Each structure stands twice: as C-alpha cells, then as structure tokens.
C-alpha cells in the first residue's frame, strides 16, 4: 500500500494579538506595580485608562498594517515579474447563418453583426466577414460575447435571434455550446496563479503543459498532456505534445478555443524549440445509469432520489476522477448507499438496448465520463417509486 508523504501550506505567524483586552490588562497591571500601587484607578472614566486605550489603539493599528506587509511585498514582487490580475475572458462560439434560398452571387455579412440568445439577454458579435458563396445556402463564422464572464457560456441551439433583418438572411444557430467565458479573478487567485507561473520556468514536463493550459482556460478547468501523440490522436509523432482540455463549466472546447490554445502554447516563449503542440477537447463519455434500492421505513423517496442524483453527478464530474480511469460500479453503488438507502439491489449502465453490470472501460487516456441520465427505482414497503434525472430521457 502506498504511503505518500503529506504536506500542508505554511501558516505565517500573525503580528496582530489575539485578544487586545489582554494587552490593556497587562499595561494596567504594569502601571499598578511600577507606581507601587499609587496609580490604581483603572475604571472606564479614568484618565489613565483613556490614555492607555489611545496608546493601545495606535499600537494595534501599526500591528495591523505591519501584518499586511509580507502580502504587500509579495504583490509588488509579482507586479515587477509582470503578473497581472485577470479581468475575465469573453466566450466564443461558431455560428451558422442560413439563407432563405441559394443566391446567384455571393452573400456578404460584415464583421460585427450582432446576434443574441432566445431571451435577448446575451449578445454576440461576429469576428470576421461572412461570405456565403453563390449557390450555397449556409455559412459558418466565429463570434465573441459582448461582455466577459461565464454567463455567456450558453448551451447549443440557444443563439437564434438576429439583431437586424438583411435581405435573404433567414436564421442563425449555434450547433455547439458557446464556451471559454471566464469570470474576473480575485486577488488571492491572481497571487496563487502568479507564484505557480514563476515556479514553472519552461514547458518541459506534461505537468508544465497541463498547468499552463489551466491558466489559459481558467480556474476549475481540466487538462491532460500526452507526449508523442500526433494530431490524429492515434499515431505517435516525435517531438509532439498533445494537450487535452475541458472548460471550467465542464463543457468541451470549441474550435475557436482550440485554435487559440494551440497558438498560445506553440508561440509561448517557454516552449522548447522543435516541439509540436496539438490541442483537442477532452473526450466526454455520457453514462446512462439505472439504480434499484430499497428504503428504510419512514424515508422520503423523492428526497433520497435527489440525493442519489447529486452524489452520482458529483462523483462523475469530469476532473474528480483521473482521465481514462475505469468507472467502478461498486463505487457507484457506494455513492447510492451513502444517500441513506437501506439496501442497494443493483446499479447498471445502459448503452442503446444493452444493459451492463460490468465496470466501464473508458476508450482513451484522455476520456472522461459524466452522468448523462439517471433512472432510480426505490422500493418502500409494498410501494415502488421511479425517478428520472438528466438529459437522456427514456433509457430504452
């Protein structure tokens, strides 16, 4: 059995006293002793108490700011090193514009054309001119969110509204999710990222590439670097590094993000000469899970079912398990058991018409499973309760 050495962050010693009242009491005791008990009135209205409280206030103010000195010096050091706090990033998406009919000449839509989601809340503008050739009916162009943040990471098929009508322009749709939006970074997050960046002097190991990609994608993203893996993700290529990523919200990288990441990693001054960097999205494997369990008398079936769903969803959240790791059904049973059931009768997975009680082998080392659909049968006495969660609907 492995016995790894364990670590914990260093805790700086605080210069600020835990209880200022103890210092005031010590000052009064010293005054009383040094004056041979002549100065003995330390009531709230005493001039001595007022004087000492004023002194103590000044001392505590000094200690308060002295305690901030190391942190302030660290920030100044990071500023000199060129580390900046990230204000966020705008989401990007690929849009498909469709004409009402093929035209005899090319259709032009200039860059900066605005579209929005079905609620007209989130706006996107096209990044470049769209040209639909004569005889074609549709064209694809990338677009960027109007503002920064994760709120613009919209699901597929939700961007449908045109900002203004154009002759022959019929519709717009996003066939893949908008992704890449990152929220503003806190001061603590910026400091932690800065020191990690300083410790990583170059892109040498797989961990270096993974950490660099996480910095580009944002806090909470999932990354994996595979050495010598070519662009086709099958063959091997000398000098190649293939980096796989997943957005902080668990969505796959879109093509615009892949292009940006690949360019950033290839053109980084930390990258060794002669290394070919490829970027792809982590392969997500949807799981349809079916669980049967019996309940203790007096249990609330609906509450238990929701707890089971939440536990399984959290356990299968991409990034919580190592990429490519086999999904052990016994672990899924354990998560169901922790929800408070009496007995877990079975946990199985479904693929099309097939039912499996075997552990789930993921196809690649860069694959991650996630809970796509869950059906739960709960038995309470003579009654049976069925609940469904997720996106898959009917398992059949």
mmCIF file of C-alpha atoms in Angstrom:
data_model
loop_
_atom_site.group_PDB
_atom_site.id
_atom_site.type_symbol
_atom_site.label_atom_id
_atom_site.label_comp_id
_atom_site.label_asym_id
_atom_site.label_seq_id
_atom_site.Cartn_x
_atom_site.Cartn_y
_atom_site.Cartn_z
ATOM 1 C CA UNK A 1 0.000 0.000 0.000
ATOM 2 C CA UNK A 2 1.343 3.422 -0.967
ATOM 3 C CA UNK A 3 2.433 5.650 1.891
ATOM 4 C CA UNK A 4 2.911 9.125 0.403
ATOM 5 C CA UNK A 5 4.451 11.998 2.305
ATOM 6 C CA UNK A 6 1.781 14.531 3.177
ATOM 7 C CA UNK A 7 2.138 18.312 3.042
ATOM 8 C CA UNK A 8 0.211 21.347 4.221
ATOM 9 C CA UNK A 9 0.639 25.048 3.363
ATOM 10 C CA UNK A 10 2.842 27.120 5.659
ATOM 11 C CA UNK A 11 0.930 29.362 8.054
ATOM 12 C CA UNK A 12 2.553 32.759 8.709
ATOM 13 C CA UNK A 13 2.746 33.942 12.297
ATOM 14 C CA UNK A 14 0.331 36.783 12.872
ATOM 15 C CA UNK A 15 1.687 40.038 14.296
ATOM 16 C CA UNK A 16 -1.795 41.017 15.405
ATOM 17 C CA UNK A 17 -2.538 39.911 19.013
ATOM 18 C CA UNK A 18 -5.394 37.514 19.515
ATOM 19 C CA UNK A 19 -7.051 39.499 22.322
ATOM 20 C CA UNK A 20 -6.300 43.253 22.687
ATOM 21 C CA UNK A 21 -8.036 43.252 26.096
ATOM 22 C CA UNK A 22 -5.212 41.129 27.486
ATOM 23 C CA UNK A 23 -2.647 43.721 26.393
ATOM 24 C CA UNK A 24 -4.670 46.501 28.041
ATOM 25 C CA UNK A 25 -4.892 44.463 31.235
ATOM 26 C CA UNK A 26 -1.128 43.845 31.160
ATOM 27 C CA UNK A 27 -0.490 47.584 30.725
ATOM 28 C CA UNK A 28 -2.687 48.380 33.717
ATOM 29 C CA UNK A 29 -1.032 45.692 35.854
ATOM 30 C CA UNK A 30 2.423 47.015 34.992
ATOM 31 C CA UNK A 31 1.363 50.586 35.816
ATOM 32 C CA UNK A 32 -0.101 49.478 39.133
ATOM 33 C CA UNK A 33 3.069 47.574 40.098
ATOM 34 C CA UNK A 34 5.581 50.182 38.884
ATOM 35 C CA UNK A 35 3.792 53.002 40.767
ATOM 36 C CA UNK A 36 3.866 50.978 43.976
ATOM 37 C CA UNK A 37 0.042 50.836 43.831
ATOM 38 C CA UNK A 38 -0.229 54.625 43.728
ATOM 39 C CA UNK A 39 -1.938 54.589 40.308
ATOM 40 C CA UNK A 40 -4.831 52.289 40.988
ATOM 41 C CA UNK A 41 -7.895 53.778 39.310
ATOM 42 C CA UNK A 42 -8.438 51.886 36.051
ATOM 43 C CA UNK A 43 -12.170 52.412 35.706
ATOM 44 C CA UNK A 44 -13.699 53.302 32.333
ATOM 45 C CA UNK A 45 -13.744 57.019 33.288
ATOM 46 C CA UNK A 46 -10.120 57.050 34.491
ATOM 47 C CA UNK A 47 -7.653 59.308 32.605
ATOM 48 C CA UNK A 48 -5.084 56.500 32.815
ATOM 49 C CA UNK A 49 -7.462 54.062 31.116
ATOM 50 C CA UNK A 50 -8.248 56.620 28.399
ATOM 51 C CA UNK A 51 -4.524 57.233 27.817
ATOM 52 C CA UNK A 52 -3.707 53.519 27.676
ATOM 53 C CA UNK A 53 -6.614 52.784 25.336
ATOM 54 C CA UNK A 54 -5.354 55.506 22.998
ATOM 55 C CA UNK A 55 -1.848 54.041 23.076
ATOM 56 C CA UNK A 56 -3.220 50.555 22.509
ATOM 57 C CA UNK A 57 -5.283 51.714 19.534
ATOM 58 C CA UNK A 58 -2.174 53.201 17.900
ATOM 59 C CA UNK A 59 -0.188 50.025 18.580
ATOM 60 C CA UNK A 60 -2.894 47.789 17.126
ATOM 61 C CA UNK A 61 -3.173 49.960 14.015
ATOM 62 C CA UNK A 62 0.575 49.661 13.493
ATOM 63 C CA UNK A 63 0.483 45.894 14.011
ATOM 64 C CA UNK A 64 -2.494 45.544 11.667
ATOM 65 C CA UNK A 65 -0.645 47.158 8.777
ATOM 66 C CA UNK A 66 2.656 45.511 9.702
ATOM 67 C CA UNK A 67 0.851 42.185 9.392
ATOM 68 C CA UNK A 68 -0.099 43.132 5.822
ATOM 69 C CA UNK A 69 3.496 43.968 4.879
ATOM 70 C CA UNK A 70 4.513 40.466 3.667
ATOM 71 C CA UNK A 71 1.420 40.219 1.477
ATOM 72 C CA UNK A 72 2.005 43.706 0.087
ATOM 73 C CA UNK A 73 5.635 42.887 -0.687
ATOM 74 C CA UNK A 74 4.542 39.689 -2.440
ATOM 75 C CA UNK A 75 2.142 41.656 -4.649
ATOM 76 C CA UNK A 76 4.862 44.196 -5.505
ATOM 77 C CA UNK A 77 7.180 41.333 -6.419
ATOM 78 C CA UNK A 78 4.525 39.814 -8.699
ATOM 79 C CA UNK A 79 3.972 43.213 -10.339
ATOM 80 C CA UNK A 80 7.694 43.503 -11.075
ATOM 81 C CA UNK A 81 7.610 39.972 -12.522
ATOM 82 C CA UNK A 82 4.817 41.032 -14.887
ATOM 83 C CA UNK A 83 1.948 39.128 -13.262
ATOM 84 C CA UNK A 84 -1.442 40.803 -13.727
ATOM 85 C CA UNK A 85 -4.880 40.068 -12.330
ATOM 86 C CA UNK A 86 -7.155 38.564 -14.948
ATOM 87 C CA UNK A 87 -10.338 40.567 -15.516
ATOM 88 C CA UNK A 88 -12.043 37.738 -17.368
ATOM 89 C CA UNK A 89 -12.488 36.444 -20.867
ATOM 90 C CA UNK A 90 -15.302 36.564 -23.380
ATOM 91 C CA UNK A 91 -16.963 33.372 -24.552
ATOM 92 C CA UNK A 92 -16.664 32.354 -28.190
ATOM 93 C CA UNK A 93 -18.935 30.334 -30.418
ATOM 94 C CA UNK A 94 -19.299 29.173 -34.014
ATOM 95 C CA UNK A 95 -22.487 30.426 -35.669
ATOM 96 C CA UNK A 96 -24.238 29.010 -38.714
ATOM 97 C CA UNK A 97 -26.108 31.607 -40.796
ATOM 98 C CA UNK A 98 -28.701 30.265 -43.236
ATOM 99 C CA UNK A 99 -30.202 31.997 -46.271
ATOM 100 C CA UNK A 100 -33.801 31.699 -47.382
ATOM 101 C CA UNK A 101 -32.621 30.339 -50.753
ATOM 102 C CA UNK A 102 -29.359 29.905 -52.689
ATOM 103 C CA UNK A 103 -28.286 33.084 -54.462
ATOM 104 C CA UNK A 104 -26.740 33.637 -57.854
ATOM 105 C CA UNK A 105 -23.987 35.761 -56.294
ATOM 106 C CA UNK A 106 -22.049 35.660 -53.029
ATOM 107 C CA UNK A 107 -23.776 36.866 -49.860
ATOM 108 C CA UNK A 108 -21.738 39.166 -47.580
ATOM 109 C CA UNK A 109 -22.279 39.817 -43.882
ATOM 110 C CA UNK A 110 -19.771 42.223 -42.392
ATOM 111 C CA UNK A 111 -17.898 41.591 -39.141
ATOM 112 C CA UNK A 112 -19.525 42.975 -36.007
ATOM 113 C CA UNK A 113 -23.018 41.751 -36.842
ATOM 114 C CA UNK A 114 -24.858 41.121 -33.563
ATOM 115 C CA UNK A 115 -26.944 38.100 -32.607
ATOM 116 C CA UNK A 116 -28.461 37.099 -29.273
ATOM 117 C CA UNK A 117 -29.904 34.159 -27.398
ATOM 118 C CA UNK A 118 -33.601 33.309 -27.312
ATOM 119 C CA UNK A 119 -34.149 35.601 -24.306
ATOM 120 C CA UNK A 120 -32.340 38.561 -25.930
ATOM 121 C CA UNK A 121 -30.137 38.733 -22.820
ATOM 122 C CA UNK A 122 -26.723 37.661 -24.113
ATOM 123 C CA UNK A 123 -25.311 39.256 -27.256
ATOM 124 C CA UNK A 124 -22.527 38.046 -29.542
ATOM 125 C CA UNK A 125 -20.836 39.830 -32.456
ATOM 126 C CA UNK A 126 -19.218 38.128 -35.431
ATOM 127 C CA UNK A 127 -15.424 38.240 -35.517
ATOM 128 C CA UNK A 128 -14.932 38.496 -39.271
ATOM 129 C CA UNK A 129 -16.777 38.963 -42.525
ATOM 130 C CA UNK A 130 -19.007 36.067 -43.542
ATOM 131 C CA UNK A 131 -19.067 35.155 -47.223
ATOM 132 C CA UNK A 132 -21.584 32.568 -48.421
ATOM 133 C CA UNK A 133 -20.607 31.590 -51.974
ATOM 134 C CA UNK A 134 -23.089 31.662 -54.828
ATOM 135 C CA UNK A 135 -25.217 28.526 -54.865
ATOM 136 C CA UNK A 136 -24.670 27.811 -51.159
ATOM 137 C CA UNK A 137 -27.344 28.286 -48.534
ATOM 138 C CA UNK A 138 -25.340 28.493 -45.280
ATOM 139 C CA UNK A 139 -22.024 29.647 -43.854
ATOM 140 C CA UNK A 140 -20.162 29.447 -40.555
ATOM 141 C CA UNK A 141 -18.351 32.241 -38.712
ATOM 142 C CA UNK A 142 -16.991 32.649 -35.181
ATOM 143 C CA UNK A 143 -18.460 35.203 -32.785
ATOM 144 C CA UNK A 144 -17.396 36.660 -29.442
ATOM 145 C CA UNK A 145 -19.556 37.574 -26.457
ATOM 146 C CA UNK A 146 -20.370 41.218 -25.845
ATOM 147 C CA UNK A 147 -19.151 41.034 -22.227
ATOM 148 C CA UNK A 148 -16.774 38.937 -20.160
ATOM 149 C CA UNK A 149 -17.730 36.053 -17.891
ATOM 150 C CA UNK A 150 -19.118 32.555 -17.619
ATOM 151 C CA UNK A 151 -22.711 33.722 -18.037
ATOM 152 C CA UNK A 152 -22.112 33.767 -21.797
ATOM 153 C CA UNK A 153 -21.182 30.062 -21.897
ATOM 154 C CA UNK A 154 -24.523 29.177 -23.470
ATOM 155 C CA UNK A 155 -25.755 25.704 -24.483
ATOM 156 C CA UNK A 156 -26.027 24.657 -28.111
ATOM 157 C CA UNK A 157 -29.063 25.757 -30.134
ATOM 158 C CA UNK A 158 -29.835 28.751 -27.915
ATOM 159 C CA UNK A 159 -28.446 31.617 -30.034
ATOM 160 C CA UNK A 160 -31.233 32.218 -32.538
ATOM 161 C CA UNK A 161 -32.074 35.919 -32.734
ATOM 162 C CA UNK A 162 -30.831 38.241 -35.480
ATOM 163 C CA UNK A 163 -30.224 41.840 -34.449
ATOM 164 C CA UNK A 164 -31.443 43.294 -37.734
ATOM 165 C CA UNK A 165 -33.001 41.884 -40.852
ATOM 166 C CA UNK A 166 -30.972 41.502 -44.035
ATOM 167 C CA UNK A 167 -32.249 40.547 -47.445
ATOM 168 C CA UNK A 168 -32.196 36.749 -47.892
ATOM 169 C CA UNK A 169 -30.807 36.178 -44.373
ATOM 170 C CA UNK A 170 -33.214 33.739 -42.749
ATOM 171 C CA UNK A 171 -31.739 32.413 -39.481
ATOM 172 C CA UNK A 172 -28.752 31.874 -37.217
ATOM 173 C CA UNK A 173 -27.985 28.995 -34.843
ATOM 174 C CA UNK A 174 -25.121 27.737 -32.706
ATOM 175 C CA UNK A 175 -24.742 23.997 -33.213
ATOM 176 C CA UNK A 176 -22.159 23.799 -30.413
ATOM 177 C CA UNK A 177 -22.068 25.487 -26.991
ATOM 178 C CA UNK A 178 -20.577 28.917 -26.508
ATOM 179 C CA UNK A 179 -17.610 28.414 -24.209
ATOM 180 C CA UNK A 180 -14.417 29.977 -22.935
ATOM 181 C CA UNK A 181 -16.022 32.722 -20.871
ATOM 182 C CA UNK A 182 -14.070 33.308 -17.641
ATOM 183 C CA UNK A 183 -15.103 35.403 -14.637
ATOM 184 C CA UNK A 184 -12.958 38.084 -13.045
ATOM 185 C CA UNK A 185 -10.133 36.760 -10.899
ATOM 186 C CA UNK A 186 -9.893 37.544 -7.190
ATOM 187 C CA UNK A 187 -6.704 38.945 -5.656
ATOM 188 C CA UNK A 188 -5.972 35.637 -3.914
ATOM 189 C CA UNK A 189 -6.476 33.661 -7.131
ATOM 190 C CA UNK A 190 -4.163 36.024 -9.020
ATOM 191 C CA UNK A 191 -1.415 35.675 -6.403
ATOM 192 C CA UNK A 192 -1.648 31.889 -6.402
ATOM 193 C CA UNK A 193 -1.535 31.796 -10.204
ATOM 194 C CA UNK A 194 1.388 34.212 -10.266
ATOM 195 C CA UNK A 195 3.576 32.164 -7.949
ATOM 196 C CA UNK A 196 2.732 28.976 -9.850
ATOM 197 C CA UNK A 197 3.787 30.699 -13.081
ATOM 198 C CA UNK A 198 7.071 31.848 -11.524
ATOM 199 C CA UNK A 199 7.874 28.350 -10.320
ATOM 200 C CA UNK A 200 7.311 26.994 -13.838
ATOM 201 C CA UNK A 201 10.230 28.404 -15.818
ATOM 202 C CA UNK A 202 9.534 26.485 -19.028
ATOM 203 C CA UNK A 203 7.234 23.980 -20.710
ATOM 204 C CA UNK A 204 9.149 20.752 -20.249
ATOM 205 C CA UNK A 205 7.075 18.120 -18.482
ATOM 206 C CA UNK A 206 3.485 17.023 -19.036
ATOM 207 C CA UNK A 207 2.551 18.811 -15.814
ATOM 208 C CA UNK A 208 4.025 22.059 -17.181
ATOM 209 C CA UNK A 209 1.760 21.905 -20.229
ATOM 210 C CA UNK A 210 -1.254 20.958 -18.115
ATOM 211 C CA UNK A 211 -0.750 23.831 -15.671
ATOM 212 C CA UNK A 212 -0.123 26.340 -18.465
ATOM 213 C CA UNK A 213 -3.336 25.259 -20.197
ATOM 214 C CA UNK A 214 -5.265 25.586 -16.924
ATOM 215 C CA UNK A 215 -4.031 29.165 -16.613
ATOM 216 C CA UNK A 216 -5.325 29.895 -20.106
ATOM 217 C CA UNK A 217 -8.689 28.167 -19.618
ATOM 218 C CA UNK A 218 -9.339 29.426 -16.097
ATOM 219 C CA UNK A 219 -9.756 28.079 -12.583
ATOM 220 C CA UNK A 220 -11.623 24.777 -12.474
ATOM 221 C CA UNK A 221 -10.677 23.598 -15.956
ATOM 222 C CA UNK A 222 -9.450 20.046 -16.575
ATOM 223 C CA UNK A 223 -6.327 19.320 -18.638
ATOM 224 C CA UNK A 224 -4.134 16.405 -19.653
ATOM 225 C CA UNK A 225 -0.955 16.344 -21.746
ATOM 226 C CA UNK A 226 0.110 13.223 -23.662
ATOM 227 C CA UNK A 227 3.632 13.102 -25.017
ATOM 228 C CA UNK A 228 4.408 11.981 -28.589
ATOM 229 C CA UNK A 229 0.704 11.770 -29.524
ATOM 230 C CA UNK A 230 0.092 13.134 -33.022
ATOM 231 C CA UNK A 231 -2.737 15.352 -34.211
ATOM 232 C CA UNK A 232 -4.887 12.363 -35.206
ATOM 233 C CA UNK A 233 -4.851 11.161 -31.540
ATOM 234 C CA UNK A 234 -3.912 7.680 -32.725
ATOM 235 C CA UNK A 235 -0.391 7.632 -34.144
ATOM 236 C CA UNK A 236 2.780 8.825 -32.450
ATOM 237 C CA UNK A 237 4.999 11.652 -33.637
ATOM 238 C CA UNK A 238 8.484 12.523 -32.471
ATOM 239 C CA UNK A 239 8.609 15.868 -30.660
ATOM 240 C CA UNK A 240 4.813 16.139 -30.334
ATOM 241 C CA UNK A 241 2.788 17.062 -27.253
ATOM 242 C CA UNK A 242 -0.985 16.675 -27.400
ATOM 243 C CA UNK A 243 -2.875 18.701 -24.788
ATOM 244 C CA UNK A 244 -6.499 17.917 -23.960
ATOM 245 C CA UNK A 245 -8.747 20.346 -22.108
ATOM 246 C CA UNK A 246 -12.199 20.903 -20.693
ATOM 247 C CA UNK A 247 -13.769 24.220 -19.722
ATOM 248 C CA UNK A 248 -14.339 25.157 -16.056
ATOM 249 C CA UNK A 249 -18.079 24.577 -16.514
ATOM 250 C CA UNK A 250 -17.471 21.042 -17.800
ATOM 251 C CA UNK A 251 -18.192 21.788 -21.462
ATOM 252 C CA UNK A 252 -15.957 20.682 -24.315
ATOM 253 C CA UNK A 253 -13.635 23.132 -26.040
ATOM 254 C CA UNK A 254 -14.998 24.607 -29.238
ATOM 255 C CA UNK A 255 -12.894 25.066 -32.351
ATOM 256 C CA UNK A 256 -12.178 28.734 -31.658
ATOM 257 C CA UNK A 257 -10.772 27.856 -28.235
ATOM 258 C CA UNK A 258 -8.717 25.005 -29.652
ATOM 259 C CA UNK A 259 -7.150 27.335 -32.208
ATOM 260 C CA UNK A 260 -6.382 29.985 -29.568
ATOM 261 C CA UNK A 261 -4.864 27.487 -27.134
ATOM 262 C CA UNK A 262 -2.761 25.843 -29.795
ATOM 263 C CA UNK A 263 -1.432 29.207 -30.929
ATOM 264 C CA UNK A 264 -0.711 30.334 -27.350
ATOM 265 C CA UNK A 265 1.148 27.140 -26.424
ATOM 266 C CA UNK A 266 3.129 26.983 -29.656
ATOM 267 C CA UNK A 267 4.155 30.634 -29.557
ATOM 268 C CA UNK A 268 4.942 30.741 -25.838
ATOM 269 C CA UNK A 269 8.489 31.804 -25.010
ATOM 270 C CA UNK A 270 8.514 28.903 -22.543
ATOM 271 C CA UNK A 271 8.027 26.237 -25.228
ATOM 272 C CA UNK A 272 11.169 24.354 -26.341
ATOM 273 C CA UNK A 273 12.304 24.689 -29.942
ATOM 274 C CA UNK A 274 11.123 21.873 -32.194
ATOM 275 C CA UNK A 275 8.151 20.799 -30.097
ATOM 276 C CA UNK A 276 4.858 20.449 -31.961
ATOM 277 C CA UNK A 277 1.881 21.202 -29.730
ATOM 278 C CA UNK A 278 -1.586 19.934 -30.616
ATOM 279 C CA UNK A 279 -4.763 20.782 -28.706
ATOM 280 C CA UNK A 280 -8.049 18.885 -28.543
ATOM 281 C CA UNK A 281 -11.041 18.761 -26.266
ATOM 282 C CA UNK A 282 -11.229 16.038 -23.648
ATOM 283 C CA UNK A 283 -13.472 13.257 -24.912
ATOM 284 C CA UNK A 284 -16.670 13.129 -22.837
ATOM 285 C CA UNK A 285 -18.374 9.757 -22.438
ATOM 286 C CA UNK A 286 -22.052 10.026 -21.397
ATOM 287 C CA UNK A 287 -23.262 7.458 -18.892
ATOM 288 C CA UNK A 288 -26.852 6.305 -18.521
ATOM 289 C CA UNK A 289 -27.173 4.780 -15.062
ATOM 290 C CA UNK A 290 -30.012 2.702 -13.624
ATOM 291 C CA UNK A 291 -30.141 2.111 -9.849
ATOM 292 C CA UNK A 292 -32.503 -0.013 -7.751
ATOM 293 C CA UNK A 293 -32.561 0.297 -3.959
ATOM 294 C CA UNK A 294 -34.862 -0.360 -1.019
ATOM 295 C CA UNK A 295 -35.591 2.285 1.604
ATOM 296 C CA UNK A 296 -35.830 2.308 5.358
ATOM 297 C CA UNK A 297 -39.334 2.764 6.835
ATOM 298 C CA UNK A 298 -40.277 6.432 7.080
ATOM 299 C CA UNK A 299 -37.876 7.539 4.327
ATOM 300 C CA UNK A 300 -38.782 10.279 1.858
ATOM 301 C CA UNK A 301 -38.332 8.656 -1.590
ATOM 302 C CA UNK A 302 -38.152 11.943 -3.503
ATOM 303 C CA UNK A 303 -35.502 13.414 -1.193
ATOM 304 C CA UNK A 304 -33.456 10.195 -1.285
ATOM 305 C CA UNK A 305 -33.640 10.061 -5.093
ATOM 306 C CA UNK A 306 -32.444 13.656 -5.398
ATOM 307 C CA UNK A 307 -29.560 12.940 -3.023
ATOM 308 C CA UNK A 308 -28.561 9.895 -5.092
ATOM 309 C CA UNK A 309 -28.572 12.009 -8.240
ATOM 310 C CA UNK A 310 -26.470 14.747 -6.635
ATOM 311 C CA UNK A 311 -23.924 12.276 -5.250
ATOM 312 C CA UNK A 312 -23.511 10.424 -8.546
ATOM 313 C CA UNK A 313 -23.336 13.664 -10.511
ATOM 314 C CA UNK A 314 -20.619 14.998 -8.200
ATOM 315 C CA UNK A 315 -18.673 11.729 -8.236
ATOM 316 C CA UNK A 316 -18.714 11.570 -12.051
ATOM 317 C CA UNK A 317 -17.937 15.267 -12.526
ATOM 318 C CA UNK A 318 -15.061 15.407 -15.057
ATOM 319 C CA UNK A 319 -11.873 16.157 -13.184
ATOM 320 C CA UNK A 320 -12.871 14.421 -9.953
ATOM 321 C CA UNK A 321 -11.608 11.109 -11.341
ATOM 322 C CA UNK A 322 -8.390 10.639 -13.275
ATOM 323 C CA UNK A 323 -8.907 10.850 -17.027
ATOM 324 C CA UNK A 324 -9.188 7.429 -18.620
ATOM 325 C CA UNK A 325 -9.817 5.762 -15.250
ATOM 326 C CA UNK A 326 -12.154 2.764 -15.292
ATOM 327 C CA UNK A 327 -15.522 3.552 -13.709
ATOM 328 C CA UNK A 328 -16.060 1.007 -10.957
ATOM 329 C CA UNK A 329 -19.734 0.127 -10.483
ATOM 330 C CA UNK A 330 -19.041 -0.763 -6.848
ATOM 331 C CA UNK A 331 -18.055 2.865 -6.305
ATOM 332 C CA UNK A 332 -21.356 3.974 -7.850
ATOM 333 C CA UNK A 333 -23.181 1.562 -5.537
ATOM 334 C CA UNK A 334 -21.312 3.080 -2.606
ATOM 335 C CA UNK A 335 -22.471 6.576 -3.605
ATOM 336 C CA UNK A 336 -26.069 5.313 -3.722
ATOM 337 C CA UNK A 337 -25.627 3.709 -0.300
ATOM 338 C CA UNK A 338 -24.338 6.994 1.163
ATOM 339 C CA UNK A 339 -27.620 8.654 0.168
ATOM 340 C CA UNK A 340 -29.315 6.842 3.054
ATOM 341 C CA UNK A 341 -30.924 3.799 1.445
ATOM 342 C CA UNK A 342 -31.380 0.501 3.260
ATOM 343 C CA UNK A 343 -30.077 -1.821 0.537
ATOM 344 C CA UNK A 344 -28.641 -1.226 -2.927
ATOM 345 C CA UNK A 345 -30.057 -4.010 -5.075
ATOM 346 C CA UNK A 346 -28.241 -3.145 -8.309
ATOM 347 C CA UNK A 347 -26.519 -0.397 -10.281
ATOM 348 C CA UNK A 348 -26.134 -0.846 -14.037
ATOM 349 C CA UNK A 349 -25.299 1.179 -17.123
ATOM 350 C CA UNK A 350 -27.236 1.301 -20.369
ATOM 351 C CA UNK A 351 -25.998 1.753 -23.933
ATOM 352 C CA UNK A 352 -28.745 1.749 -26.560
ATOM 353 C CA UNK A 353 -30.546 -1.546 -25.842
ATOM 354 C CA UNK A 354 -27.722 -3.139 -23.849
ATOM 355 C CA UNK A 355 -27.620 -3.390 -20.049
ATOM 356 C CA UNK A 356 -24.260 -3.896 -18.370
ATOM 357 C CA UNK A 357 -23.277 -4.737 -14.813
ATOM 358 C CA UNK A 358 -19.556 -4.598 -15.623
ATOM 359 C CA UNK A 359 -17.112 -1.819 -14.817
ATOM 360 C CA UNK A 360 -16.940 0.848 -17.518
ATOM 361 C CA UNK A 361 -13.717 0.987 -19.513
ATOM 362 C CA UNK A 362 -13.174 4.433 -20.998
ATOM 363 C CA UNK A 363 -11.920 4.382 -24.598
ATOM 364 C CA UNK A 364 -8.832 6.562 -24.158
ATOM 365 C CA UNK A 365 -6.492 8.020 -21.552
ATOM 366 C CA UNK A 366 -7.953 11.443 -22.383
ATOM 367 C CA UNK A 367 -11.598 10.381 -21.890
ATOM 368 C CA UNK A 368 -13.837 11.459 -19.013
ATOM 369 C CA UNK A 369 -17.220 10.038 -18.075
ATOM 370 C CA UNK A 370 -20.140 12.157 -16.916
ATOM 371 C CA UNK A 371 -23.658 11.403 -15.726
ATOM 372 C CA UNK A 372 -25.904 11.922 -18.747
ATOM 373 C CA UNK A 373 -29.046 10.245 -17.453
ATOM 374 C CA UNK A 374 -30.122 8.546 -14.235
ATOM 375 C CA UNK A 375 -33.178 6.396 -13.551
ATOM 376 C CA UNK A 376 -33.837 5.318 -9.971
ATOM 377 C CA UNK A 377 -36.283 2.690 -8.711
ATOM 378 C CA UNK A 378 -36.870 2.940 -4.958
ATOM 379 C CA UNK A 379 -38.807 0.298 -3.025
ATOM 380 C CA UNK A 380 -40.548 1.358 0.190
ATOM 381 C CA UNK A 381 -42.573 -1.474 1.683
ATOM 382 C CA UNK A 382 -45.072 -2.551 -0.957
ATOM 383 C CA UNK A 383 -44.713 0.659 -2.985
ATOM 384 C CA UNK A 384 -42.338 1.380 -5.866
ATOM 385 C CA UNK A 385 -41.165 4.883 -6.831
ATOM 386 C CA UNK A 386 -39.383 5.739 -10.091
ATOM 387 C CA UNK A 387 -37.442 8.962 -10.688
ATOM 388 C CA UNK A 388 -35.514 10.175 -13.731
ATOM 389 C CA UNK A 389 -32.851 12.878 -13.874
ATOM 390 C CA UNK A 390 -30.533 14.243 -16.515
ATOM 391 C CA UNK A 391 -30.782 14.655 -20.255
ATOM 392 C CA UNK A 392 -31.258 11.186 -21.678
ATOM 393 C CA UNK A 393 -34.950 10.651 -21.018
ATOM 394 C CA UNK A 394 -36.078 7.105 -21.690
ATOM 395 C CA UNK A 395 -33.173 4.678 -21.314
ATOM 396 C CA UNK A 396 -34.637 2.456 -23.989
#
